[in-house]
Amino acid sequence: MTAPTSAPQSPATTDTGPYLKVNDLRVQFPTEDGIVKAVDGVSFSVERGQTLGIVGESGSGKSVTSLTIMGLHNTKRARISGEILVGGRNVVGMSEEQTRRLRGRDMSMIFQDPLSALHPYFKVGAQIAEAYKVHHPNASKSECRRRAVDMLGRVGIPQPARRADQYPHEFSGGMRQRAMIAMALVNDPDLLIADEPTTALDVTVQAQILDLLEDLQREFNSAIIMITHDLGVVAQVADDVLVMYGGRAVEFGSVEQVMRRPQHPYTWGLLASVPSLHGDADADLVPIKGNPPSLINLPSGCAFHPRCRYAGRNGDRSFTEVPELHQVQERGHLVACHLSEADRQKFYAEDIAPSAGVAQ
Amino acid sequence: MVRFLTRRVLVGVVTLIAISIIVFGLFFAVPSSPAKVMCGKNCDAASIAQVETRLGLREPIVTQYTKFMKGIFVGRTYADGTAFERRCDAPCLGYSFRNDEAVTTILSRTVPVTISIVIGAAILWLLIGVSLGMVSALRRGTLFDKLAIGISLTGASMQVFFFGLILLFLLVYTTGLLPFPSYTPFTENPAKWAQGLILPWVTLGFLNSAIYARLSRAQMLETLSEDFVRTARAKGLPLRRVYTKHALRAAITPIVTIAGLDIGASLGGTFITETIFGLRGLGKETVEAVGFLNLPIVVATVLLAAVFIVVANLIVDVLYAVIDPRVRLS
Ligand SMILES: Nc1ncnc2c1ncn2[C@@H]1O[C@H](COP(=O)(O)OP(=O)(O)OP(=O)(O)O)[C@@H](O)[C@H]1O
Ligand SMILES: [Mg+2]
């Protein structure tokens, strides 16, 4: 797995590199209250066949990042800078027509709530066929339908031909999400972004959907971005993990590195607030104290400092200097924290590891 | 679908029966005697009694009601025990207390006027209002949008009599561009029919356009923020198709409902419009009949208005089920 570039340098893109490369992405929304810095200098990359998990609390900029990759923001209202290379093409600055041609064909997206994401008035099969037709204008109607039914079958919907003629409200929640996935994959996209695809589903269905995504990834060899605030999901499906806080990346590494040897106090907090999958059921869950920051007025220095019990252990840098992502000893593991690595290891071993039921 | 329809029709029939009982009860239970009004000033008790008997007003109210309903469906015969006898064929709604004209004749003269006014105006307000609202939602924040909002705010805060009188003054009295409104049956001369109704159409059409433009704009804006619109864009559909197919379909649904009910209610009479432009429609007839305590006309017109609203409701329900597949199950 390629480590992301922590600095905003953009090496020449080739066909062999990661399919998606995001360099120093910044997204700002001017509003009446001020400028919302929803994404502030985030870089990462995803290769075909790999899954990147993006985690972070509500409002950390996960959805904005994914919508920006898809080119779904109104460019008149959002200020976007940086670089998003999808198969070598920079999406930032592309016209609506240019991104439209990529959407649904080269990259596609699954949303959180499949009931509201499907059109209530059109049959499920017709909605999938439409997604195929728009990128295959020469395909006949019956071809598009056949393709839609075929996809419904492949995502595990029984009797797909009959189901294709039903409306979304006649599907169960899990079925709907399967249909959404069928729609997203109907054109064999190279990149699939799943924005909390299982949050609206119950636990057993969640597991089925995640399995399905893994199977399909093996089959289609697509790059997947899995956005979630469920670390259990990340542990199950991700190869790499990006932890976001206040619109910035605070930690990046392989799932093994981030989940087993987390370096950032914010990641510790996230892990401590997840019930352990195998561990002691009585272990206390420790939610992170305080609330996510306002993206209009981020705290100075390290944006996490008001909630960090280790803030100020390293002079007043926590309050004045924004920490950059730096590689720790282990290759490919990046963290944006002012604590020295020795300190981090010490605090983790003393304070966190004994009580945290780390999901693994 | 058949079950759905049957149930809705049944509900409509029950509603109408309930309304007919209430209306009949209310109007025929009023203390003041229509016989006295009819009979004139120098009228003795005997002749009042005779008129009342002839009109059937002396019978118990339940008998009166059943006779009235029977009249509608099979016809009835009025008699006062003397040689007087009068056959009234179905649908019989009785006779005007004022000039003894059959109520059905009066309705067949006035209803077409109101229908003509409402249909023409509704076409105007739906076409102009809805497209204006939709387009300004799609161009939110532009000059077009701001102008549209301004115009519709002005329109929505204006009254029919004010705007109608201004139009009359400008187009008829001052410039003579149009003749004073009048009603010519469509079957007689379509051109004259249209010419005589332009002013009421424009008046009613413009004011309602304003309301429909605001409504459509709000609906469209709300729909554009729906998840399924985002999905349509994420599929790679061109914006035009996202708007015309996915967004419009959802945004138009509540407008269909409101338009159906508005049209149904207007068919019951557009009194102010009819009065300003001197057109003898259902609204004007009803209000005059109320003034003269002309009960047969009042009951008939109120019932007719109820029929319009019930039928409009039924049509809206059916349309809704056609548009929105989720409704069919419930
Ligand atoms: N169009 C917009 N205009 C203004 N602010 C916006 C806009 N879209 C998003 N934001 C703001 O950007 C911030 C990041 O939002 P985002 O939806 O990316 O959060 P998230 O990490 O996906 O959270 P969640 O877990 O709740 O989905 C939020 O504070 C949000 O209010
Ligand atoms: Mg989100």
XYZ file of C-alpha atoms and ligand atoms in Angstrom:
722
model
C 0.000 0.000 0.000
C 1.270 3.399 -0.935
C 1.708 5.901 1.807
C -0.136 9.146 1.145
C 1.862 12.234 0.447
C 1.744 14.307 3.533
C 3.052 17.352 1.756
C 1.129 19.014 -1.060
C 3.475 17.867 -3.758
C 1.998 16.108 -6.740
C 4.203 13.651 -8.498
C 3.493 12.884 -12.131
C 0.611 10.461 -12.394
C 0.930 7.221 -14.236
C -1.491 4.427 -14.908
C 0.235 2.170 -12.465
C -0.071 4.438 -9.428
C -3.015 4.630 -7.068
C -6.346 5.080 -8.824
C -7.367 7.959 -6.594
C -4.926 10.546 -5.360
C -6.036 13.469 -3.255
C -3.451 16.173 -2.673
C -3.850 18.992 -0.173
C -7.608 19.169 -0.682
C -9.276 22.226 0.799
C -13.017 22.848 0.707
C -14.505 25.993 2.161
C -18.063 27.231 2.276
C -18.541 30.971 2.700
C -21.613 31.421 4.912
C -23.199 34.323 6.757
C -21.456 33.320 9.969
C -18.061 33.022 8.356
C -16.059 30.651 6.239
C -16.639 26.978 7.027
C -13.354 25.185 6.485
C -14.913 21.773 6.005
C -11.782 20.149 4.593
C -8.423 21.713 5.301
C -5.430 20.268 3.505
C -6.175 16.569 3.346
C -4.088 14.157 1.250
C -4.493 10.427 0.685
C -4.544 7.858 -2.052
C -6.300 4.584 -2.769
C -5.221 1.814 -5.107
C -7.459 -0.498 -7.085
C -8.528 -3.450 -4.998
C -7.806 -1.604 -1.748
C -10.135 -0.098 0.801
C -9.480 3.128 2.644
C -11.518 3.699 5.757
C -12.148 7.316 6.736
C -13.251 7.760 10.334
C -14.001 10.749 12.491
C -16.788 12.269 14.523
C -19.768 14.022 13.007
C -18.781 17.192 11.201
C -15.158 16.228 10.629
C -15.518 16.680 6.882
C -15.880 13.070 5.714
C -18.933 13.568 3.550
C -17.692 16.850 2.159
C -14.510 15.087 1.081
C -16.419 12.355 -0.704
C -18.888 14.700 -2.371
C -15.962 16.793 -3.567
C -14.323 13.766 -5.148
C -17.597 13.062 -6.945
C -17.787 16.679 -8.082
C -21.188 17.063 -6.460
C -20.618 20.412 -4.809
C -21.980 23.561 -6.288
C -18.771 25.200 -7.440
C -20.373 28.607 -7.035
C -20.876 28.012 -3.349
C -17.918 25.857 -2.386
C -14.333 27.009 -2.702
C -12.281 23.999 -3.658
C -8.523 23.861 -4.049
C -5.913 21.162 -4.240
C -5.880 18.185 -6.500
C -8.098 15.129 -6.887
C -6.712 12.732 -9.440
C -9.157 10.055 -10.544
C -7.337 7.706 -12.865
C -4.922 10.539 -13.560
C -7.558 13.172 -14.329
C -7.830 16.130 -12.004
C -11.440 16.568 -10.957
C -10.835 19.925 -9.266
C -11.659 22.651 -11.754
C -13.412 20.308 -14.162
C -16.654 21.486 -15.726
C -19.964 19.966 -14.645
C -20.172 18.120 -17.960
C -16.706 16.611 -17.555
C -17.306 15.340 -14.021
C -20.751 14.123 -15.012
C -19.141 11.760 -17.517
C -16.956 10.298 -14.765
C -19.746 10.017 -12.232
C -21.447 6.672 -12.173
C -18.984 5.239 -14.690
C -15.453 5.705 -13.272
C -16.491 6.579 -9.751
C -19.745 6.039 -7.966
C -21.199 6.446 -4.546
C -23.438 4.697 -2.025
C -25.254 6.812 0.513
C -26.232 6.332 4.096
C -29.986 6.094 3.876
C -31.029 3.940 0.917
C -34.699 4.775 1.355
C -34.285 8.466 0.754
C -31.478 7.945 -1.759
C -33.696 5.972 -4.130
C -36.422 7.830 -5.987
C -39.759 6.859 -4.403
C -41.715 7.100 -7.664
C -39.624 4.940 -9.964
C -39.195 1.179 -10.053
C -35.919 -0.089 -8.681
C -34.994 -1.827 -11.924
C -35.727 1.279 -13.945
C -33.506 3.367 -11.691
C -30.615 0.953 -12.158
C -31.241 0.672 -15.895
C -31.164 4.454 -16.127
C -27.747 4.524 -14.489
C -26.518 2.050 -17.117
C -28.207 3.778 -20.036
C -26.717 7.190 -19.325
C -23.203 5.844 -19.855
C -24.193 3.403 -22.595
C -26.360 5.542 -24.846
C -26.385 2.908 -27.583
C -27.704 0.131 -25.375
C -31.290 -0.820 -26.098
C -33.989 -0.638 -23.482
C -34.137 -4.383 -23.035
C -30.358 -4.564 -22.757
C -30.380 -1.977 -19.963
C -33.101 -3.850 -18.174
C -31.307 -7.157 -18.516
C -28.216 -5.543 -17.078
C -30.223 -4.124 -14.165
C -31.779 -7.485 -13.360
C -28.384 -9.130 -13.656
C -26.882 -6.653 -11.183
C -29.746 -7.146 -8.728
C -29.036 -10.849 -8.858
C -25.339 -10.308 -8.284
C -25.883 -8.287 -5.143
C -27.904 -11.162 -3.757
C -31.492 -10.136 -4.329
C -33.660 -13.215 -4.860
C -35.988 -13.254 -7.856
C -34.297 -10.208 -9.372
C -36.583 -10.026 -12.411
C -39.647 -9.679 -10.210
C -37.924 -7.388 -7.749
C -36.827 -5.068 -10.552
C -40.457 -4.127 -11.110
C -41.038 -3.142 -7.519
C -40.706 0.253 -5.914
C -38.143 1.076 -3.227
C -40.776 1.121 -0.490
C -41.518 -2.527 -1.241
C -37.917 -3.455 -0.371
C -36.542 -4.036 3.103
C -33.751 -1.761 4.348
C -31.009 -4.246 3.560
C -32.508 -4.971 0.118
C -32.591 -1.281 -0.638
C -28.943 -0.881 0.210
C -28.196 -3.889 -2.018
C -30.128 -2.194 -4.795
C -28.131 1.000 -4.210
C -24.947 -1.034 -4.495
C -26.217 -2.662 -7.694
C -26.881 0.799 -9.078
C -23.456 2.065 -8.059
C -21.685 -0.915 -9.627
C -23.734 -1.222 -12.798
C -21.017 0.447 -14.881
C -18.058 -1.362 -13.239
C -16.616 1.760 -11.647
C -12.959 1.799 -10.614
C -13.699 3.801 -7.495
C -16.585 3.275 -5.102
C -17.247 5.677 -2.270
C -19.494 4.354 0.467
C -20.624 7.082 2.861
C -21.796 5.281 6.000
C -23.489 2.560 3.948
C -24.529 0.520 6.957
C -25.405 3.139 9.562
C -29.126 2.947 8.787
C -29.212 -0.855 8.917
C -29.430 -3.309 11.778
C -26.368 -5.228 12.809
C -26.894 -8.533 11.012
C -27.788 -6.785 7.774
C -24.743 -4.537 8.272
C -22.452 -7.535 8.266
C -24.080 -8.951 5.132
C -23.678 -5.677 3.265
C -20.025 -5.403 4.254
C -19.392 -8.984 3.116
C -21.113 -8.220 -0.141
C -18.926 -5.163 -0.702
C -15.796 -7.215 -0.061
C -16.909 -9.925 -2.489
C -17.744 -7.397 -5.144
C -14.446 -5.633 -4.622
C -12.616 -8.882 -5.263
C -14.675 -9.388 -8.386
C -14.468 -5.872 -9.805
C -11.081 -4.939 -8.371
C -12.302 -1.454 -7.527
C -10.835 1.004 -5.079
C -13.197 1.636 -2.177
C -13.453 4.495 0.281
C -15.453 3.437 3.298
C -16.623 6.386 5.360
C -17.913 5.538 8.788
C -17.719 6.408 12.417
C -17.937 2.753 13.308
C -14.450 1.473 14.021
C -15.754 -2.083 13.939
C -16.608 -1.593 10.282
C -13.174 -0.179 9.617
C -11.496 -3.103 11.325
C -13.514 -5.489 9.185
C -13.089 -4.038 5.719
C -10.339 -1.430 5.532
C -6.739 -1.870 4.414
C -5.787 1.673 5.382
C -7.366 4.107 7.772
C -7.517 7.882 7.693
C -8.624 9.570 10.912
C -10.104 13.030 10.417
C -10.647 15.723 12.982
C -11.982 19.212 12.291
C -11.457 18.919 8.547
C -7.856 17.703 8.849
C -6.151 14.332 8.776
C -4.734 13.555 12.208
C -3.606 9.991 11.673
C -3.060 7.673 8.773
C -1.777 4.125 8.519
C -2.630 0.556 7.761
C -5.607 -0.807 9.665
C -3.152 -2.807 11.770
C -1.140 0.286 12.652
C -4.041 2.573 13.459
C -6.152 0.067 15.329
C -3.413 -1.761 17.238
C -0.801 0.912 17.680
C -2.741 4.147 17.494
C -0.605 7.222 17.960
C -2.971 10.166 18.163
C -4.850 10.921 21.396
C -7.977 11.529 19.306
C -7.721 8.033 17.833
C -7.276 6.696 21.372
C -10.482 8.459 22.290
C -12.332 6.988 19.335
C -11.113 3.504 20.183
C -11.975 3.882 23.844
C -15.530 4.840 22.981
C -16.168 1.668 20.990
C -17.439 -1.426 22.737
C -14.890 -4.166 22.382
C -15.908 -6.926 20.019
C -14.271 -9.701 21.999
C -13.178 -8.110 25.230
C -14.717 -7.494 28.577
C -18.325 -6.392 28.310
C -18.004 -4.579 31.632
C -15.075 -2.461 30.480
C -16.087 1.143 30.708
C -16.714 2.982 27.494
C -15.053 6.348 27.642
C -16.566 8.842 25.284
C -14.309 11.684 24.216
C -15.144 14.624 26.457
C -16.386 17.819 24.867
C -17.862 18.435 21.445
C -16.452 18.481 17.926
C -15.077 21.927 17.112
C -16.759 24.603 15.021
C -15.279 24.557 11.553
C -15.654 28.322 11.331
C -13.480 29.031 14.367
C -11.141 26.126 14.830
C -9.174 26.195 18.089
C -5.701 27.626 17.578
C -2.752 25.300 17.301
C -3.811 21.681 17.448
C -7.574 21.745 16.884
C -7.962 18.842 19.305
C -6.217 20.563 22.225
C -9.347 21.639 24.176
C -10.362 17.989 24.449
C -6.925 16.456 24.786
C -5.751 15.480 28.270
C -2.141 15.615 27.063
C -2.320 19.127 25.617
C 0.527 21.307 26.819
C 2.875 18.432 27.686
C 5.214 19.774 25.086
C 5.531 23.480 25.866
C 2.722 25.618 24.443
C 3.032 24.258 20.939
C -0.381 22.569 21.272
C -1.970 26.005 21.558
C -0.001 27.899 18.951
C 1.239 25.594 16.238
C -0.819 23.448 13.915
C 0.772 19.983 13.939
C 1.755 18.516 10.583
C 1.379 14.868 9.633
C 4.730 13.198 10.274
C 5.805 9.644 9.834
C 6.440 7.764 13.053
C 9.109 5.127 13.318
C 6.992 2.612 11.524
C 6.883 3.155 7.791
C 3.620 4.437 6.360
C 2.158 5.401 9.718
C 1.575 9.150 9.934
C 0.378 11.210 12.842
C -0.210 14.913 13.464
C 0.625 15.366 17.141
C 3.097 17.493 19.092
C 3.854 14.781 21.615
C 7.125 12.976 21.106
C 6.823 9.414 19.989
C 8.289 8.162 23.235
C 5.688 10.099 25.210
C 2.878 8.819 23.048
C 3.997 5.240 23.571
C 4.293 5.787 27.281
C 0.839 7.398 27.663
C -0.755 4.767 25.501
C 0.759 1.919 27.431
C -0.034 3.472 30.829
C -3.403 5.133 30.372
C -5.127 3.732 27.376
C -4.214 0.161 26.566
C -5.229 -1.332 29.938
C -8.766 0.016 29.814
C -9.485 0.301 26.123
C -11.362 -2.589 24.628
C -9.752 -2.026 21.309
C -11.778 -3.393 18.436
C -9.625 -5.698 16.465
C -56.622 0.117 -7.519
C -60.262 -0.926 -7.943
C -60.676 -1.395 -4.219
C -58.997 1.923 -3.600
C -61.364 3.644 -6.031
C -64.502 1.995 -4.664
C -63.606 2.992 -1.165
C -62.940 6.583 -2.117
C -66.204 6.824 -4.077
C -68.119 5.403 -1.123
C -66.515 7.900 1.223
C -67.453 10.672 -1.229
C -71.102 9.552 -1.355
C -71.368 9.361 2.418
C -69.830 12.822 2.703
C -72.350 14.236 0.256
C -75.288 12.689 2.092
C -74.027 14.139 5.360
C -73.601 17.549 3.788
C -77.063 17.446 2.245
C -78.609 16.676 5.647
C -76.728 19.474 7.349
C -77.456 22.031 4.649
C -81.105 21.055 4.443
C -81.485 21.124 8.154
C -79.786 24.483 8.546
C -81.655 26.328 5.857
C -85.113 24.863 6.299
C -84.926 25.220 10.014
C -84.427 28.987 9.861
C -87.163 30.767 11.760
C -88.034 33.392 9.164
C -90.714 32.216 6.745
C -89.927 32.263 3.054
C -93.628 32.156 2.364
C -93.968 35.578 3.899
C -91.171 36.903 1.735
C -92.779 35.435 -1.376
C -96.268 36.504 -0.641
C -95.395 40.167 -0.466
C -96.578 42.975 1.852
C -100.339 42.812 1.958
C -100.720 39.152 2.574
C -103.054 37.449 5.017
C -102.357 34.469 7.170
C -104.505 32.214 4.993
C -102.557 32.806 1.824
C -99.277 32.427 3.682
C -100.513 29.103 4.941
C -101.521 28.104 1.455
C -98.119 28.988 0.042
C -96.425 27.099 2.830
C -98.499 24.008 2.185
C -97.820 24.248 -1.511
C -94.108 24.445 -0.861
C -94.304 21.564 1.529
C -92.933 23.703 4.353
C -95.593 22.570 6.794
C -94.503 18.969 6.741
C -92.003 17.600 9.268
C -88.426 18.322 8.280
C -87.586 14.644 7.789
C -90.437 14.223 5.326
C -89.302 17.373 3.555
C -85.804 15.986 3.285
C -86.848 12.607 1.903
C -89.116 14.314 -0.623
C -86.283 16.595 -1.604
C -83.874 13.692 -2.120
C -86.547 11.755 -3.984
C -87.023 14.764 -6.214
C -83.385 14.710 -7.175
C -83.341 11.081 -8.170
C -86.864 10.244 -9.392
C -88.722 13.548 -9.527
C -91.648 14.660 -7.394
C -95.071 16.228 -7.517
C -96.021 19.381 -5.612
C -99.644 19.592 -4.456
C -101.539 21.578 -1.780
C -104.722 19.553 -1.540
C -106.590 21.855 -3.946
C -106.630 21.580 -7.700
C -103.007 22.790 -7.718
C -100.612 20.106 -8.821
C -97.217 20.345 -10.419
C -94.977 17.622 -11.691
C -91.245 18.201 -11.344
C -89.102 15.662 -13.176
C -85.787 14.316 -11.913
C -83.432 15.855 -11.202
C -85.794 18.110 -9.362
C -84.337 20.758 -7.101
C -87.527 22.703 -6.632
C -88.516 26.163 -7.835
C -87.169 29.578 -7.091
C -89.268 31.269 -4.422
C -88.824 34.515 -6.262
C -89.935 33.878 -9.811
C -90.947 30.243 -9.758
C -88.250 29.312 -12.245
C -87.017 25.731 -11.951
C -83.753 25.628 -9.991
C -82.260 23.251 -12.546
C -82.880 25.816 -15.277
C -81.162 28.478 -13.220
C -78.203 26.193 -12.597
C -77.859 25.237 -16.233
C -77.626 28.949 -17.017
C -75.171 29.941 -14.271
C -72.908 26.915 -13.875
C -71.367 27.166 -17.378
C -70.390 30.768 -16.639
C -68.476 29.812 -13.514
C -66.925 26.756 -15.122
C -65.730 28.858 -18.045
C -64.180 31.436 -15.745
C -62.461 28.850 -13.546
C -61.146 26.553 -16.283
C -59.605 29.416 -18.259
C -58.091 30.993 -15.168
C -56.795 27.655 -13.872
C -54.987 26.916 -17.128
C -53.361 30.337 -16.879
C -52.324 30.039 -13.271
C -51.046 26.506 -13.579
C -49.002 27.193 -16.694
C -47.600 30.534 -15.610
C -47.424 30.045 -11.869
C -45.889 26.594 -11.807
C -43.327 27.201 -14.544
C -42.350 30.539 -13.021
C -41.855 28.928 -9.626
C -39.896 25.975 -10.962
C -37.593 28.092 -13.084
C -36.887 30.526 -10.286
C -36.055 27.635 -7.957
C -33.556 26.328 -10.476
C -32.079 29.818 -10.804
C -32.149 30.623 -7.149
C -30.494 33.903 -6.290
C -30.377 35.237 -9.838
C -32.057 38.415 -11.057
C -34.795 36.279 -12.634
C -35.501 34.658 -9.282
C -35.600 37.961 -7.447
C -37.942 39.499 -10.011
C -40.212 36.461 -9.870
C -40.319 36.602 -6.081
C -41.100 40.309 -6.176
C -43.899 39.948 -8.702
C -45.463 37.003 -6.951
C -45.285 38.726 -3.593
C -47.124 41.688 -5.095
C -49.645 39.404 -6.750
C -50.226 37.304 -3.685
C -50.924 40.341 -1.543
C -53.420 41.844 -3.978
C -57.167 41.348 -3.916
C -59.356 40.268 -6.792
C -61.566 43.340 -6.627
C -58.608 45.703 -6.592
C -56.702 44.097 -9.438
C -59.874 43.416 -11.434
C -61.028 47.001 -11.166
C -57.605 48.285 -12.259
C -57.741 46.034 -15.312
C -61.293 47.149 -16.072
C -60.288 50.759 -15.757
C -57.183 50.446 -17.936
C -58.333 48.028 -20.604
C -62.037 48.786 -20.895
C -62.882 52.281 -19.715
C -59.700 54.174 -20.600
C -58.285 52.536 -23.696
C -61.242 50.496 -24.909
C -58.914 47.644 -25.868
C -61.462 45.116 -24.648
C -65.263 45.144 -24.440
C -66.887 44.910 -21.036
C -66.832 41.225 -20.023
C -69.859 39.212 -20.998
C -70.757 35.579 -21.332
C -71.436 33.950 -24.682
C -71.821 30.164 -24.576
C -68.798 28.423 -26.009
C -70.981 26.331 -28.320
C -72.460 29.489 -29.799
C -69.295 31.401 -30.603
C -65.935 30.307 -29.132
C -64.174 33.532 -30.130
C -66.729 35.729 -28.409
C -66.744 33.353 -25.435
C -63.015 33.832 -25.001
C -63.043 37.545 -25.669
C -65.750 38.156 -23.097
C -63.877 36.199 -20.437
C -60.305 37.421 -20.910
C -60.497 39.907 -18.055
C -61.745 37.500 -15.388
C -59.249 34.915 -16.579
C -56.357 37.310 -16.334
C -57.498 38.662 -12.978
C -58.005 35.318 -11.309
C -55.159 33.710 -13.244
C -52.594 36.330 -12.321
C -53.421 36.394 -8.632
C -53.366 32.623 -8.351
C -50.209 32.426 -10.473
C -48.516 34.436 -7.790
C -49.542 31.955 -5.123
C -48.656 28.947 -7.271
C -45.298 30.414 -8.205
C -44.360 30.761 -4.547
C -45.640 27.301 -3.783
C -43.855 25.668 -6.725
C -40.618 27.456 -5.965
C -40.653 26.268 -2.379
C -41.560 22.720 -3.404
C -38.841 22.580 -6.023
C -36.189 23.953 -3.661
C -37.130 21.372 -1.094
C -37.010 18.573 -3.646
C -33.632 19.688 -4.963
C -32.154 19.089 -1.526
C -33.534 15.534 -1.398
C -31.159 12.597 -1.339
C -32.616 11.035 -4.466
C -31.756 14.131 -6.471
C -28.163 13.759 -5.292
C -28.304 10.088 -6.292
C -29.534 11.043 -9.752
C -26.570 13.374 -10.116
C -24.182 10.766 -8.720
C -25.343 8.395 -11.468
C -24.020 10.857 -14.001
C -27.358 12.051 -15.344
C -27.230 15.411 -17.088
C -28.638 18.210 -14.930
C -31.494 18.789 -17.338
C -32.657 15.231 -16.856
C -32.168 15.379 -13.104
C -34.446 18.393 -12.976
C -37.094 17.453 -15.501
C -37.442 13.803 -14.578
C -36.352 13.234 -11.002
C -36.985 16.553 -9.288
C -40.039 17.776 -11.173
C -41.946 14.546 -10.681
C -41.596 14.773 -6.932
C -42.092 18.519 -6.665
C -45.277 18.536 -8.715
C -47.166 16.043 -6.554
C -48.300 18.354 -3.756
C -49.106 21.030 -6.328
C -51.479 18.652 -8.100
C -53.300 18.149 -4.810
C -53.640 21.807 -4.018
C -54.602 22.715 -7.580
C -57.329 20.066 -7.629
C -58.836 21.323 -4.392
C -58.535 24.969 -5.439
C -60.269 24.331 -8.741
C -62.970 22.295 -7.038
C -63.594 25.054 -4.519
C -63.615 27.787 -7.179
C -66.227 25.923 -9.218
C -68.589 26.428 -6.305
C -68.587 30.091 -7.262
C -66.238 32.960 -7.820
C -68.467 35.583 -6.343
C -66.137 38.574 -6.320
C -64.881 38.025 -9.847
C -68.390 37.468 -11.153
C -69.642 40.579 -9.431
C -66.867 42.897 -10.637
C -67.258 41.811 -14.217
C -71.047 41.589 -14.133
C -71.167 37.908 -14.955
C -74.093 35.860 -13.656
C -72.336 32.763 -12.380
C -72.941 30.373 -9.566
C -71.292 32.605 -6.969
C -73.400 35.630 -7.703
C -76.590 33.551 -7.916
C -75.899 31.995 -4.540
C -75.181 35.221 -2.731
C -78.287 36.859 -4.153
C -80.397 33.854 -3.219
C -79.123 34.065 0.341
C -80.134 37.721 0.446
C -83.686 36.882 -0.671
C -83.943 33.788 1.507
C -84.490 31.886 -1.716
C -83.925 28.530 -0.072
C -84.274 26.120 -3.001
C -81.497 27.938 -4.834
C -79.317 28.224 -1.765
C -79.618 24.544 -0.953
C -79.020 23.528 -4.558
C -75.951 25.734 -5.044
C -74.409 24.792 -1.732
C -74.940 21.123 -2.515
C -73.496 21.587 -5.970
C -70.428 23.277 -4.521
C -70.055 20.319 -2.177
C -70.302 17.939 -5.132
C -67.535 19.842 -6.910
C -65.273 19.639 -3.888
C -65.963 15.972 -3.248
C -65.369 15.100 -6.901
C -62.193 17.217 -6.955
C -60.997 15.350 -3.874
C -61.681 12.054 -5.561
C -59.803 13.060 -8.697
C -56.885 14.293 -6.589
C -56.781 11.011 -4.698
C -56.717 9.029 -7.907
C -54.058 11.271 -9.438
C -52.007 10.951 -6.287
C -52.170 7.178 -6.457
C -51.127 7.314 -10.098
C -48.177 9.603 -9.349
C -47.007 8.154 -6.056
C -46.735 4.358 -5.919
C -46.544 4.441 -2.136
C -50.162 5.600 -1.870
C -51.587 2.563 -3.672
C -51.053 0.231 -0.780
C -52.647 2.220 1.975
N -22.937 23.106 1.587
C -22.438 23.437 2.779
N -22.439 24.701 3.217
C -21.934 25.043 4.421
N -21.399 24.178 5.290
C -21.367 22.887 4.936
C -21.885 22.445 3.669
N -21.729 21.102 3.580
C -21.138 20.735 4.749
N -20.916 21.793 5.542
C -20.273 21.756 6.865
O -19.065 21.056 6.745
C -18.814 20.311 7.927
C -18.414 18.913 7.591
O -19.553 18.217 7.177
P -19.548 16.710 6.725
O -20.923 16.443 6.196
O -18.422 16.446 5.815
O -19.343 15.944 8.093
P -19.204 14.397 8.291
O -17.814 14.155 8.739
O -19.663 13.681 7.075
O -20.175 14.150 9.491
P -21.290 13.028 9.704
O -20.598 11.911 10.405
O -22.281 13.694 10.586
O -21.833 12.642 8.368
C -20.044 20.411 8.785
O -19.795 21.317 9.823
C -21.088 20.974 7.859
O -21.952 21.821 8.562
Mg -21.431 12.521 6.589
